[in-house]
PDB file of C-alpha atoms and ligand atoms in Angstrom:
ATOM      1  CA  MET A   1       0.000   0.000   0.000  1.00 46.00           C
ATOM      2  CA  LYS A   2       1.277   3.466  -0.853  1.00 53.00           C
ATOM      3  CA  CYS A   3       2.164   6.269   1.522  1.00 60.00           C
ATOM      4  CA  PRO A   4      -0.668   6.315   4.084  1.00 86.00           C
ATOM      5  CA  TYR A   5      -2.906   9.328   4.595  1.00 94.00           C
ATOM      6  CA  THR A   6      -3.410  10.552   8.131  1.00 96.00           C
ATOM      7  CA  VAL A   7      -7.053  10.929   9.123  1.00 97.00           C
ATOM      8  CA  LEU A   8      -8.077  12.839  12.238  1.00 98.00           C
ATOM      9  CA  ILE A   9     -11.247  11.476  13.827  1.00 98.00           C
ATOM     10  CA  ALA A  10     -12.873  14.116  16.044  1.00 97.00           C
ATOM     11  CA  GLU A  11     -15.654  12.249  17.822  1.00 96.00           C
ATOM     12  CA  ASP A  12     -16.556  12.024  21.507  1.00 95.00           C
ATOM     13  CA  GLU A  13     -18.585   8.808  21.249  1.00 94.00           C
ATOM     14  CA  ASN A  14     -16.010   6.118  21.768  1.00 96.00           C
ATOM     15  CA  ASN A  15     -17.985   3.353  19.965  1.00 94.00           C
ATOM     16  CA  ILE A  16     -18.290   5.346  16.778  1.00 94.00           C
ATOM     17  CA  ALA A  17     -14.718   6.641  16.887  1.00 96.00           C
ATOM     18  CA  SER A  18     -13.380   3.104  17.366  1.00 97.00           C
ATOM     19  CA  PHE A  19     -15.584   1.759  14.586  1.00 96.00           C
ATOM     20  CA  MET A  20     -14.255   4.368  12.161  1.00 97.00           C
ATOM     21  CA  ALA A  21     -10.665   3.933  13.338  1.00 98.00           C
ATOM     22  CA  THR A  22     -10.831   0.157  12.801  1.00 97.00           C
ATOM     23  CA  ILE A  23     -12.197   0.466   9.271  1.00 97.00           C
ATOM     24  CA  LEU A  24      -9.747   3.172   8.250  1.00 97.00           C
ATOM     25  CA  THR A  25      -6.720   1.437   9.744  1.00 96.00           C
ATOM     26  CA  ALA A  26      -7.677  -1.828   8.040  1.00 96.00           C
ATOM     27  CA  ASN A  27      -7.725   0.077   4.752  1.00 96.00           C
ATOM     28  CA  GLY A  28      -4.273   1.538   5.083  1.00 95.00           C
ATOM     29  CA  TYR A  29      -5.010   4.911   6.657  1.00 96.00           C
ATOM     30  CA  GLN A  30      -3.160   6.269   9.644  1.00 96.00           C
ATOM     31  CA  VAL A  31      -5.613   7.407  12.308  1.00 97.00           C
ATOM     32  CA  ILE A  32      -5.320   9.969  15.073  1.00 97.00           C
ATOM     33  CA  ARG A  33      -8.161  10.791  17.440  1.00 98.00           C
ATOM     34  CA  ALA A  34      -9.571  13.764  19.313  1.00 97.00           C
ATOM     35  CA  LYS A  35     -12.549  13.668  21.683  1.00 96.00           C
ATOM     36  CA  ASP A  36     -13.405  17.352  21.988  1.00 96.00           C
ATOM     37  CA  GLY A  37     -13.041  20.626  20.129  1.00 95.00           C
ATOM     38  CA  ALA A  38      -9.962  21.847  21.948  1.00 95.00           C
ATOM     39  CA  GLU A  39      -8.099  18.624  21.241  1.00 96.00           C
ATOM     40  CA  THR A  40      -9.275  18.759  17.612  1.00 96.00           C
ATOM     41  CA  MET A  41      -7.882  22.248  17.072  1.00 93.00           C
ATOM     42  CA  MET A  42      -4.638  21.255  18.715  1.00 93.00           C
ATOM     43  CA  MET A  43      -4.220  18.118  16.575  1.00 94.00           C
ATOM     44  CA  VAL A  44      -5.046  19.838  13.291  1.00 93.00           C
ATOM     45  CA  THR A  45      -2.269  22.290  14.040  1.00 89.00           C
ATOM     46  CA  SER A  46       0.350  19.895  15.381  1.00 91.00           C
ATOM     47  CA  HIS A  47      -0.215  16.791  13.189  1.00 91.00           C
ATOM     48  CA  CYS A  48      -1.351  18.371   9.889  1.00 89.00           C
ATOM     49  CA  PRO A  49      -3.668  15.456   9.004  1.00 95.00           C
ATOM     50  CA  ASP A  50      -4.748  14.920   5.361  1.00 94.00           C
ATOM     51  CA  LEU A  51      -8.418  14.706   6.255  1.00 96.00           C
ATOM     52  CA  MET A  52     -10.624  15.486   9.234  1.00 97.00           C
ATOM     53  CA  ILE A  53     -13.771  13.581  10.154  1.00 97.00           C
ATOM     54  CA  LEU A  54     -15.700  15.901  12.441  1.00 97.00           C
ATOM     55  CA  ASP A  55     -18.636  15.028  14.682  1.00 94.00           C
ATOM     56  CA  LEU A  56     -20.838  18.136  14.830  1.00 91.00           C
ATOM     57  CA  GLY A  57     -21.841  17.308  18.394  1.00 90.00           C
ATOM     58  CA  LEU A  58     -18.600  17.608  20.336  1.00 93.00           C
ATOM     59  CA  PRO A  59     -19.046  18.439  24.034  1.00 94.00           C
ATOM     60  CA  ASP A  60     -17.086  21.677  24.328  1.00 95.00           C
ATOM     61  CA  MET A  61     -17.319  23.445  20.957  1.00 92.00           C
ATOM     62  CA  ASP A  62     -19.891  23.995  18.264  1.00 89.00           C
ATOM     63  CA  GLY A  63     -19.016  22.062  15.082  1.00 90.00           C
ATOM     64  CA  GLY A  64     -19.631  25.128  12.916  1.00 91.00           C
ATOM     65  CA  GLN A  65     -17.203  27.111  15.023  1.00 92.00           C
ATOM     66  CA  ILE A  66     -14.510  24.495  14.482  1.00 94.00           C
ATOM     67  CA  ILE A  67     -15.049  24.418  10.700  1.00 95.00           C
ATOM     68  CA  GLN A  68     -14.949  28.193  10.523  1.00 92.00           C
ATOM     69  CA  SER A  69     -11.736  28.581  12.451  1.00 90.00           C
ATOM     70  CA  VAL A  70      -9.951  25.707  10.652  1.00 92.00           C
ATOM     71  CA  ARG A  71     -11.036  27.159   7.281  1.00 90.00           C
ATOM     72  CA  GLY A  72      -9.399  30.431   8.290  1.00 87.00           C
ATOM     73  CA  TRP A  73      -5.992  28.926   7.596  1.00 86.00           C
ATOM     74  CA  SER A  74      -6.333  25.385   6.224  1.00 88.00           C
ATOM     75  CA  GLN A  75      -7.818  23.697   3.142  1.00 87.00           C
ATOM     76  CA  ILE A  76      -7.849  20.264   4.792  1.00 92.00           C
ATOM     77  CA  PRO A  77     -10.873  18.235   3.598  1.00 94.00           C
ATOM     78  CA  ILE A  78     -13.538  18.132   6.314  1.00 95.00           C
ATOM     79  CA  LEU A  79     -16.062  15.324   6.411  1.00 96.00           C
ATOM     80  CA  VAL A  80     -18.843  16.037   8.887  1.00 95.00           C
ATOM     81  CA  VAL A  81     -20.596  13.330  10.903  1.00 92.00           C
ATOM     82  CA  SER A  82     -24.141  14.108  11.934  1.00 86.00           C
ATOM     83  CA  ALA A  83     -27.392  12.508  13.051  1.00 79.00           C
ATOM     84  CA  ARG A  84     -30.082  11.864  10.458  1.00 69.00           C
ATOM     85  CA  THR A  85     -32.509  14.406  11.910  1.00 73.00           C
ATOM     86  CA  HIS A  86     -30.192  17.409  11.710  1.00 76.00           C
ATOM     87  CA  GLU A  87     -30.495  18.515   8.069  1.00 82.00           C
ATOM     88  CA  ARG A  88     -30.037  22.175   8.863  1.00 86.00           C
ATOM     89  CA  ASP A  89     -26.759  21.469  10.666  1.00 87.00           C
ATOM     90  CA  LYS A  90     -25.462  19.674   7.581  1.00 89.00           C
ATOM     91  CA  VAL A  91     -26.380  22.504   5.240  1.00 90.00           C
ATOM     92  CA  GLU A  92     -24.801  25.000   7.616  1.00 90.00           C
ATOM     93  CA  ALA A  93     -21.627  22.899   7.855  1.00 92.00           C
ATOM     94  CA  LEU A  94     -21.364  22.705   4.051  1.00 91.00           C
ATOM     95  CA  ASP A  95     -21.919  26.452   3.768  1.00 89.00           C
ATOM     96  CA  LEU A  96     -19.145  27.053   6.299  1.00 91.00           C
ATOM     97  CA  GLY A  97     -16.684  25.056   4.215  1.00 90.00           C
ATOM     98  CA  ALA A  98     -17.091  21.388   5.103  1.00 93.00           C
ATOM     99  CA  ASP A  99     -16.573  19.167   2.038  1.00 91.00           C
ATOM    100  CA  ASP A 100     -19.209  16.579   2.676  1.00 92.00           C
ATOM    101  CA  TYR A 101     -21.080  14.791   5.414  1.00 91.00           C
ATOM    102  CA  ILE A 102     -21.945  11.304   6.472  1.00 92.00           C
ATOM    103  CA  THR A 103     -25.097  10.435   8.381  1.00 88.00           C
ATOM    104  CA  LYS A 104     -25.174   8.234  11.485  1.00 87.00           C
ATOM    105  CA  PRO A 105     -25.601   5.325  11.385  1.00 89.00           C
ATOM    106  CA  PHE A 106     -23.385   4.576   8.381  1.00 92.00           C
ATOM    107  CA  GLY A 107     -21.681   1.505   6.971  1.00 93.00           C
ATOM    108  CA  THR A 108     -18.122   0.636   6.038  1.00 95.00           C
ATOM    109  CA  ALA A 109     -18.533   1.131   2.288  1.00 94.00           C
ATOM    110  CA  GLU A 110     -20.128   4.537   2.726  1.00 93.00           C
ATOM    111  CA  LEU A 111     -17.410   5.779   5.067  1.00 95.00           C
ATOM    112  CA  LEU A 112     -14.614   4.649   2.758  1.00 95.00           C
ATOM    113  CA  ALA A 113     -16.307   6.169  -0.297  1.00 92.00           C
ATOM    114  CA  ARG A 114     -16.731   9.566   1.416  1.00 93.00           C
ATOM    115  CA  VAL A 115     -13.118   9.539   2.595  1.00 94.00           C
ATOM    116  CA  ARG A 116     -11.834   8.643  -0.883  1.00 92.00           C
ATOM    117  CA  THR A 117     -13.899  11.353  -2.559  1.00 88.00           C
ATOM    118  CA  ALA A 118     -12.798  14.034  -0.086  1.00 89.00           C
ATOM    119  CA  LEU A 119      -9.122  13.106  -0.483  1.00 89.00           C
ATOM    120  CA  ARG A 120      -9.403  13.032  -4.269  1.00 83.00           C
ATOM    121  CA  ARG A 121     -10.804  16.570  -4.217  1.00 73.00           C
ATOM    122  CA  MET A 122      -7.662  17.665  -2.401  1.00 68.00           C
ATOM    123  CA  HIS A 123      -5.380  16.132  -5.011  1.00 62.00           C
ATOM    124  CA  THR A 124      -7.092  17.249  -8.196  1.00 57.00           C
ATOM    125  CA  ASN A 125      -7.771  20.721  -6.799  1.00 48.00           C
ATOM    126  CA  SER A 126     -11.375  20.270  -7.693  1.00 49.00           C
ATOM    127  CA  GLY A 127     -13.375  17.421  -9.126  1.00 50.00           C
ATOM    128  CA  ALA A 128     -14.707  19.845 -11.702  1.00 55.00           C
ATOM    129  CA  GLN A 129     -11.305  20.401 -13.262  1.00 56.00           C
ATOM    130  CA  ASP A 130     -10.658  16.690 -13.350  1.00 56.00           C
ATOM    131  CA  ALA A 131     -13.897  15.938 -15.183  1.00 61.00           C
ATOM    132  CA  LEU A 132     -13.548  18.882 -17.558  1.00 61.00           C
ATOM    133  CA  GLN A 133     -10.021  17.898 -18.512  1.00 67.00           C
ATOM    134  CA  THR A 134     -11.023  14.436 -19.644  1.00 73.00           C
ATOM    135  CA  GLY A 135     -14.057  15.923 -21.414  1.00 87.00           C
ATOM    136  CA  ARG A 136     -16.463  13.339 -20.091  1.00 89.00           C
ATOM    137  CA  PHE A 137     -17.887  11.676 -17.026  1.00 91.00           C
ATOM    138  CA  THR A 138     -18.895   8.024 -16.991  1.00 92.00           C
ATOM    139  CA  CYS A 139     -20.787   6.049 -14.381  1.00 93.00           C
ATOM    140  CA  GLY A 140     -22.237   2.691 -15.409  1.00 93.00           C
ATOM    141  CA  GLY A 141     -24.413   3.307 -18.473  1.00 95.00           C
ATOM    142  CA  LEU A 142     -24.430   7.084 -17.961  1.00 96.00           C
ATOM    143  CA  THR A 143     -22.084   9.364 -19.910  1.00 96.00           C
ATOM    144  CA  VAL A 144     -21.912  13.138 -19.636  1.00 95.00           C
ATOM    145  CA  ASP A 145     -20.106  14.644 -22.624  1.00 94.00           C
ATOM    146  CA  PHE A 146     -18.955  18.096 -21.476  1.00 91.00           C
ATOM    147  CA  ASP A 147     -17.678  19.171 -24.897  1.00 90.00           C
ATOM    148  CA  ARG A 148     -20.877  18.395 -26.770  1.00 92.00           C
ATOM    149  CA  ARG A 149     -23.039  19.253 -23.738  1.00 93.00           C
ATOM    150  CA  ARG A 150     -24.964  16.018 -24.081  1.00 95.00           C
ATOM    151  CA  VAL A 151     -25.923  13.147 -21.813  1.00 97.00           C
ATOM    152  CA  PHE A 152     -26.144   9.531 -22.949  1.00 97.00           C
ATOM    153  CA  VAL A 153     -27.635   6.474 -21.296  1.00 97.00           C
ATOM    154  CA  ASP A 154     -26.502   3.159 -22.743  1.00 96.00           C
ATOM    155  CA  GLY A 155     -25.260   5.066 -25.782  1.00 95.00           C
ATOM    156  CA  ASN A 156     -28.518   6.911 -26.475  1.00 97.00           C
ATOM    157  CA  ASP A 157     -28.792  10.705 -26.294  1.00 97.00           C
ATOM    158  CA  VAL A 158     -31.436  11.422 -23.617  1.00 97.00           C
ATOM    159  CA  HIS A 159     -32.148  14.957 -24.930  1.00 96.00           C
ATOM    160  CA  LEU A 160     -32.002  17.056 -21.791  1.00 97.00           C
ATOM    161  CA  THR A 161     -33.130  20.682 -21.804  1.00 97.00           C
ATOM    162  CA  GLN A 162     -30.413  23.297 -21.211  1.00 95.00           C
ATOM    163  CA  ASN A 163     -31.154  23.623 -17.510  1.00 95.00           C
ATOM    164  CA  GLU A 164     -31.447  19.866 -17.053  1.00 97.00           C
ATOM    165  CA  TYR A 165     -28.050  19.483 -18.704  1.00 96.00           C
ATOM    166  CA  LYS A 166     -26.513  22.137 -16.455  1.00 95.00           C
ATOM    167  CA  ILE A 167     -27.777  20.358 -13.342  1.00 96.00           C
ATOM    168  CA  VAL A 168     -26.472  16.962 -14.464  1.00 96.00           C
ATOM    169  CA  ALA A 169     -23.127  18.418 -15.602  1.00 94.00           C
ATOM    170  CA  LEU A 170     -22.571  20.195 -12.291  1.00 93.00           C
ATOM    171  CA  LEU A 171     -23.394  17.095 -10.259  1.00 94.00           C
ATOM    172  CA  ALA A 172     -21.140  14.999 -12.525  1.00 93.00           C
ATOM    173  CA  ALA A 173     -18.262  17.448 -12.165  1.00 88.00           C
ATOM    174  CA  TYR A 174     -18.501  16.988  -8.397  1.00 87.00           C
ATOM    175  CA  ALA A 175     -19.478  13.304  -8.490  1.00 89.00           C
ATOM    176  CA  GLY A 176     -19.464  11.642  -5.099  1.00 88.00           C
ATOM    177  CA  ARG A 177     -20.076  14.924  -3.306  1.00 87.00           C
ATOM    178  CA  VAL A 178     -23.356  16.375  -2.148  1.00 90.00           C
ATOM    179  CA  LEU A 179     -24.328  19.712  -3.709  1.00 92.00           C
ATOM    180  CA  THR A 180     -26.856  21.694  -1.678  1.00 91.00           C
ATOM    181  CA  TYR A 181     -30.182  22.861  -3.119  1.00 91.00           C
ATOM    182  CA  ASP A 182     -29.064  26.485  -2.729  1.00 88.00           C
ATOM    183  CA  LEU A 183     -25.777  25.926  -4.531  1.00 89.00           C
ATOM    184  CA  LEU A 184     -27.527  24.191  -7.448  1.00 93.00           C
ATOM    185  CA  ILE A 185     -30.298  26.791  -7.702  1.00 93.00           C
ATOM    186  CA  HIS A 186     -27.893  29.736  -7.645  1.00 88.00           C
ATOM    187  CA  SER A 187     -25.481  28.089 -10.108  1.00 89.00           C
ATOM    188  CA  ILE A 188     -28.218  27.345 -12.636  1.00 91.00           C
ATOM    189  CA  TRP A 189     -30.682  30.224 -12.208  1.00 90.00           C
ATOM    190  CA  GLY A 190     -28.316  32.930 -10.995  1.00 86.00           C
ATOM    191  CA  PRO A 191     -27.639  34.705  -7.707  1.00 81.00           C
ATOM    192  CA  ASN A 192     -31.081  36.336  -7.622  1.00 82.00           C
ATOM    193  CA  ALA A 193     -32.994  33.062  -7.810  1.00 83.00           C
ATOM    194  CA  GLY A 194     -35.301  32.529  -4.857  1.00 77.00           C
ATOM    195  CA  GLU A 195     -34.898  29.962  -2.132  1.00 73.00           C
ATOM    196  CA  ASP A 196     -37.768  27.916  -3.504  1.00 78.00           C
ATOM    197  CA  ASN A 197     -36.690  24.360  -4.311  1.00 87.00           C
ATOM    198  CA  GLN A 198     -39.763  23.635  -6.413  1.00 90.00           C
ATOM    199  CA  ILE A 199     -38.191  24.501  -9.786  1.00 91.00           C
ATOM    200  CA  LEU A 200     -35.200  22.298  -8.995  1.00 95.00           C
ATOM    201  CA  ARG A 201     -37.441  19.415  -7.917  1.00 94.00           C
ATOM    202  CA  VAL A 202     -39.420  19.645 -11.150  1.00 95.00           C
ATOM    203  CA  ASN A 203     -36.221  19.609 -13.221  1.00 96.00           C
ATOM    204  CA  MET A 204     -34.863  16.679 -11.228  1.00 97.00           C
ATOM    205  CA  ALA A 205     -38.083  14.699 -11.759  1.00 97.00           C
ATOM    206  CA  ASN A 206     -37.715  15.244 -15.518  1.00 97.00           C
ATOM    207  CA  ILE A 207     -34.021  14.336 -15.469  1.00 98.00           C
ATOM    208  CA  ARG A 208     -34.747  11.118 -13.604  1.00 97.00           C
ATOM    209  CA  ARG A 209     -37.530  10.215 -16.003  1.00 97.00           C
ATOM    210  CA  LYS A 210     -34.994  10.509 -18.811  1.00 97.00           C
ATOM    211  CA  ILE A 211     -31.894   8.876 -17.296  1.00 97.00           C
ATOM    212  CA  GLU A 212     -33.039   6.421 -14.624  1.00 97.00           C
ATOM    213  CA  LYS A 213     -34.606   3.021 -15.351  1.00 94.00           C
ATOM    214  CA  ASN A 214     -36.776   3.459 -12.266  1.00 95.00           C
ATOM    215  CA  PRO A 215     -36.969   7.121 -11.173  1.00 93.00           C
ATOM    216  CA  ALA A 216     -38.240   6.040  -7.741  1.00 93.00           C
ATOM    217  CA  GLU A 217     -35.039   4.077  -7.135  1.00 95.00           C
ATOM    218  CA  PRO A 218     -32.327   6.167  -8.756  1.00 96.00           C
ATOM    219  CA  HIS A 219     -28.956   4.681  -9.659  1.00 95.00           C
ATOM    220  CA  TYR A 220     -27.171   7.833 -10.763  1.00 97.00           C
ATOM    221  CA  ILE A 221     -28.434  10.854  -8.847  1.00 97.00           C
ATOM    222  CA  PHE A 222     -29.348  10.393  -5.201  1.00 96.00           C
ATOM    223  CA  THR A 223     -31.478  12.650  -3.031  1.00 94.00           C
ATOM    224  CA  GLU A 224     -29.926  13.725   0.251  1.00 91.00           C
ATOM    225  CA  MET A 225     -33.082  14.534   2.186  1.00 87.00           C
ATOM    226  CA  GLY A 226     -33.315  18.183   3.196  1.00 87.00           C
ATOM    227  CA  VAL A 227     -29.793  18.937   1.899  1.00 91.00           C
ATOM    228  CA  GLY A 228     -29.346  18.410  -1.833  1.00 93.00           C
ATOM    229  CA  TYR A 229     -28.335  15.889  -4.507  1.00 96.00           C
ATOM    230  CA  ARG A 230     -25.336  13.666  -5.073  1.00 95.00           C
ATOM    231  CA  MET A 231     -24.127  12.012  -8.284  1.00 94.00           C
ATOM    232  CA  ALA A 232     -22.787   8.481  -7.897  1.00 93.00           C
ATOM    233  CA  GLU A 233     -19.006   8.221  -8.100  1.00 87.00           C
ATOM    234  CA  GLY A 234     -17.762   7.862 -11.665  1.00 83.00           C
ATOM    235  CA  GLU A 235     -15.231   5.423 -13.069  1.00 80.00           C
TER     236      GLU A 235
HETATM  237 CA1   CA B   1     -21.049  13.617  19.748  1.00 56.46          CA
END
């Protein structure tokens, strides 16, 4: 295995921290741990980890506060851990500069995928550049051709409208990462677009009708309830 990445796990619940540490260590990562905000800040500074997994509910400091102060001087990828019911916390964390989040309870495959995606972002500068350089994004039967601005499923052009294409292209450029409703709406319809998600939902329903075999059980674009959408990781 190549040079190991160091992952800082900032989590006060010992069960969860140990679970994550075991999985990551078994997959070749070096793990360091912090159990409160003060320790987290100290370890980010002294150990310069490659990635931070941050529980938003640490006992001494607000998770948002930690993200904000780390972002003041570091571009380290931050993966937030949060309970399923706290959608607003997740959106806030993403707005403050977290890269992604993972919802408790989560499984091994999901944790490893989120970690991989966040680390890849760090090494390609941005997923967008990566995808745009190769000119296309592929995931199973789905192909997004950025040069021709077209989307194919199993080789067939699915004829998206301009806005539908823009949504799919943006999600593909950041495949594996969640993009919030606000970010998508403002990227597609401009900074003055309202906060209403309805127009995005309508577009997404049409996109799914065109690209998914069963729109109710999507394979390519997943809904992150109350937060946004995520494209499956490409090849
Ligand atoms: Ca906690």
